[in-house]
Amino acid sequence: MFTEISGDRNPLHYDHAAAKASRFGEIVVQGGITSAILNAVVAERLPGPGTVFLQVSWAFKAPVRPGDTITGRVEVTATRKDKPITDF
């Protein structure tokens, strides 16, 4: 479904032969799916509903494969007193 919504048709995400021939050796999950977990943490937990990202920088440390369990975690690194802006 993510492929259809996003247009991300990279064969590493759905073509077993292409994924097997890649450096990953098997299907990997789209980065947009994994980063969406952090979107949910920010929008639902901290700071909460109504929150939007002003800037993001992702660093994918390892491939995620279908069936893997991953955890989204954020750390507050700065807050502004004059505006409702928080750095994570």
PDB file of C-alpha atoms in Angstrom:
ATOM      1  CA  MET A   1       0.000   0.000   0.000  1.00  0.00           C
ATOM      2  CA  PHE A   2       2.846   2.399   0.772  1.00  0.00           C
ATOM      3  CA  THR A   3       4.230   1.870  -2.738  1.00  0.00           C
ATOM      4  CA  GLU A   4       0.906   2.879  -4.265  1.00  0.00           C
ATOM      5  CA  ILE A   5       0.486   5.934  -2.051  1.00  0.00           C
ATOM      6  CA  SER A   6       4.084   7.182  -2.251  1.00  0.00           C
ATOM      7  CA  GLY A   7       5.091   6.111  -5.754  1.00  0.00           C
ATOM      8  CA  ASP A   8       8.243   4.521  -4.278  1.00  0.00           C
ATOM      9  CA  ARG A   9       8.596   1.611  -6.692  1.00  0.00           C
ATOM     10  CA  ASN A  10      12.171   0.710  -5.817  1.00  0.00           C
ATOM     11  CA  PRO A  11      12.382  -3.044  -6.502  1.00  0.00           C
ATOM     12  CA  LEU A  12      14.301  -3.555  -3.238  1.00  0.00           C
ATOM     13  CA  HIS A  13      10.935  -3.171  -1.518  1.00  0.00           C
ATOM     14  CA  TYR A  14       8.864  -5.729  -3.444  1.00  0.00           C
ATOM     15  CA  ASP A  15      10.910  -7.713  -6.010  1.00  0.00           C
ATOM     16  CA  HIS A  16      12.467 -10.733  -4.290  1.00  0.00           C
ATOM     17  CA  ALA A  17      14.986 -11.402  -7.086  1.00  0.00           C
ATOM     18  CA  ALA A  18      16.188  -7.785  -7.208  1.00  0.00           C
ATOM     19  CA  ALA A  19      16.379  -7.603  -3.420  1.00  0.00           C
ATOM     20  CA  LYS A  20      18.281 -10.896  -3.216  1.00  0.00           C
ATOM     21  CA  ALA A  21      20.842  -9.565  -5.727  1.00  0.00           C
ATOM     22  CA  SER A  22      21.299  -6.359  -3.712  1.00  0.00           C
ATOM     23  CA  ARG A  23      23.703  -5.769  -0.846  1.00  0.00           C
ATOM     24  CA  PHE A  24      20.770  -6.342   1.540  1.00  0.00           C
ATOM     25  CA  GLY A  25      20.086  -9.860   0.245  1.00  0.00           C
ATOM     26  CA  GLU A  26      16.334  -9.631   0.847  1.00  0.00           C
ATOM     27  CA  ILE A  27      13.347  -7.297   0.794  1.00  0.00           C
ATOM     28  CA  VAL A  28      13.741  -4.107   2.836  1.00  0.00           C
ATOM     29  CA  VAL A  29      10.984  -1.837   4.109  1.00  0.00           C
ATOM     30  CA  GLN A  30      10.695   1.688   2.660  1.00  0.00           C
ATOM     31  CA  GLY A  31      12.329   4.349   4.810  1.00  0.00           C
ATOM     32  CA  GLY A  32       9.088   6.326   4.751  1.00  0.00           C
ATOM     33  CA  ILE A  33       7.371   3.580   6.695  1.00  0.00           C
ATOM     34  CA  THR A  34      10.058   3.446   9.359  1.00  0.00           C
ATOM     35  CA  SER A  35      10.276   7.229   9.710  1.00  0.00           C
ATOM     36  CA  ALA A  36       6.465   7.398  10.008  1.00  0.00           C
ATOM     37  CA  ILE A  37       6.821   5.845  13.456  1.00  0.00           C
ATOM     38  CA  LEU A  38       8.684   8.967  14.572  1.00  0.00           C
ATOM     39  CA  ASN A  39       5.967  11.104  12.992  1.00  0.00           C
ATOM     40  CA  ALA A  40       3.483   9.272  15.209  1.00  0.00           C
ATOM     41  CA  VAL A  41       5.592   9.787  18.356  1.00  0.00           C
ATOM     42  CA  VAL A  42       5.758  13.546  17.742  1.00  0.00           C
ATOM     43  CA  ALA A  43       2.148  13.973  16.600  1.00  0.00           C
ATOM     44  CA  GLU A  44       0.546  11.767  19.244  1.00  0.00           C
ATOM     45  CA  ARG A  45       2.840  11.848  22.284  1.00  0.00           C
ATOM     46  CA  LEU A  46       5.412  14.606  22.367  1.00  0.00           C
ATOM     47  CA  PRO A  47       4.475  17.424  22.013  1.00  0.00           C
ATOM     48  CA  GLY A  48       1.171  16.014  20.705  1.00  0.00           C
ATOM     49  CA  PRO A  49      -1.767  16.725  18.377  1.00  0.00           C
ATOM     50  CA  GLY A  50      -1.313  19.756  16.139  1.00  0.00           C
ATOM     51  CA  THR A  51       2.459  19.333  15.962  1.00  0.00           C
ATOM     52  CA  VAL A  52       4.214  19.643  12.603  1.00  0.00           C
ATOM     53  CA  PHE A  53       7.815  19.124  11.535  1.00  0.00           C
ATOM     54  CA  LEU A  54       9.691  22.237  10.437  1.00  0.00           C
ATOM     55  CA  GLN A  55      12.807  20.274   9.468  1.00  0.00           C
ATOM     56  CA  VAL A  56      13.943  16.647   9.551  1.00  0.00           C
ATOM     57  CA  SER A  57      17.177  14.770   9.015  1.00  0.00           C
ATOM     58  CA  TRP A  58      17.011  10.981   9.030  1.00  0.00           C
ATOM     59  CA  ALA A  59      19.935   8.591   9.436  1.00  0.00           C
ATOM     60  CA  PHE A  60      19.035   4.985   8.628  1.00  0.00           C
ATOM     61  CA  LYS A  61      21.502   2.831  10.567  1.00  0.00           C
ATOM     62  CA  ALA A  62      20.375  -0.599   9.337  1.00  0.00           C
ATOM     63  CA  PRO A  63      17.809  -2.067   6.947  1.00  0.00           C
ATOM     64  CA  VAL A  64      14.368  -2.971   8.269  1.00  0.00           C
ATOM     65  CA  ARG A  65      12.832  -6.124   6.869  1.00  0.00           C
ATOM     66  CA  PRO A  66       9.198  -7.193   6.773  1.00  0.00           C
ATOM     67  CA  GLY A  67       8.322  -8.731  10.132  1.00  0.00           C
ATOM     68  CA  ASP A  68      10.964  -6.788  12.085  1.00  0.00           C
ATOM     69  CA  THR A  69       9.905  -4.970  15.242  1.00  0.00           C
ATOM     70  CA  ILE A  70      11.179  -1.415  15.496  1.00  0.00           C
ATOM     71  CA  THR A  71      10.770   1.280  18.141  1.00  0.00           C
ATOM     72  CA  GLY A  72      10.461   5.042  17.646  1.00  0.00           C
ATOM     73  CA  ARG A  73      12.213   7.125  20.274  1.00  0.00           C
ATOM     74  CA  VAL A  74      12.856  10.873  20.492  1.00  0.00           C
ATOM     75  CA  GLU A  75      14.959  13.009  22.813  1.00  0.00           C
ATOM     76  CA  VAL A  76      14.219  16.670  23.496  1.00  0.00           C
ATOM     77  CA  THR A  77      17.420  18.622  22.850  1.00  0.00           C
ATOM     78  CA  ALA A  78      16.111  22.211  23.013  1.00  0.00           C
ATOM     79  CA  THR A  79      12.961  24.242  23.558  1.00  0.00           C
ATOM     80  CA  ARG A  80      12.144  27.852  22.768  1.00  0.00           C
ATOM     81  CA  LYS A  81      10.580  30.111  25.379  1.00  0.00           C
ATOM     82  CA  ASP A  82       9.191  32.586  22.830  1.00  0.00           C
ATOM     83  CA  LYS A  83       7.478  30.077  20.503  1.00  0.00           C
ATOM     84  CA  PRO A  84       6.097  26.551  20.773  1.00  0.00           C
ATOM     85  CA  ILE A  85       9.128  25.039  19.021  1.00  0.00           C
ATOM     86  CA  THR A  86      10.976  21.995  20.290  1.00  0.00           C
ATOM     87  CA  ASP A  87      14.093  20.344  18.882  1.00  0.00           C
ATOM     88  CA  PHE A  88      14.309  16.564  19.095  1.00  0.00           C
TER      89      PHE A  88
END
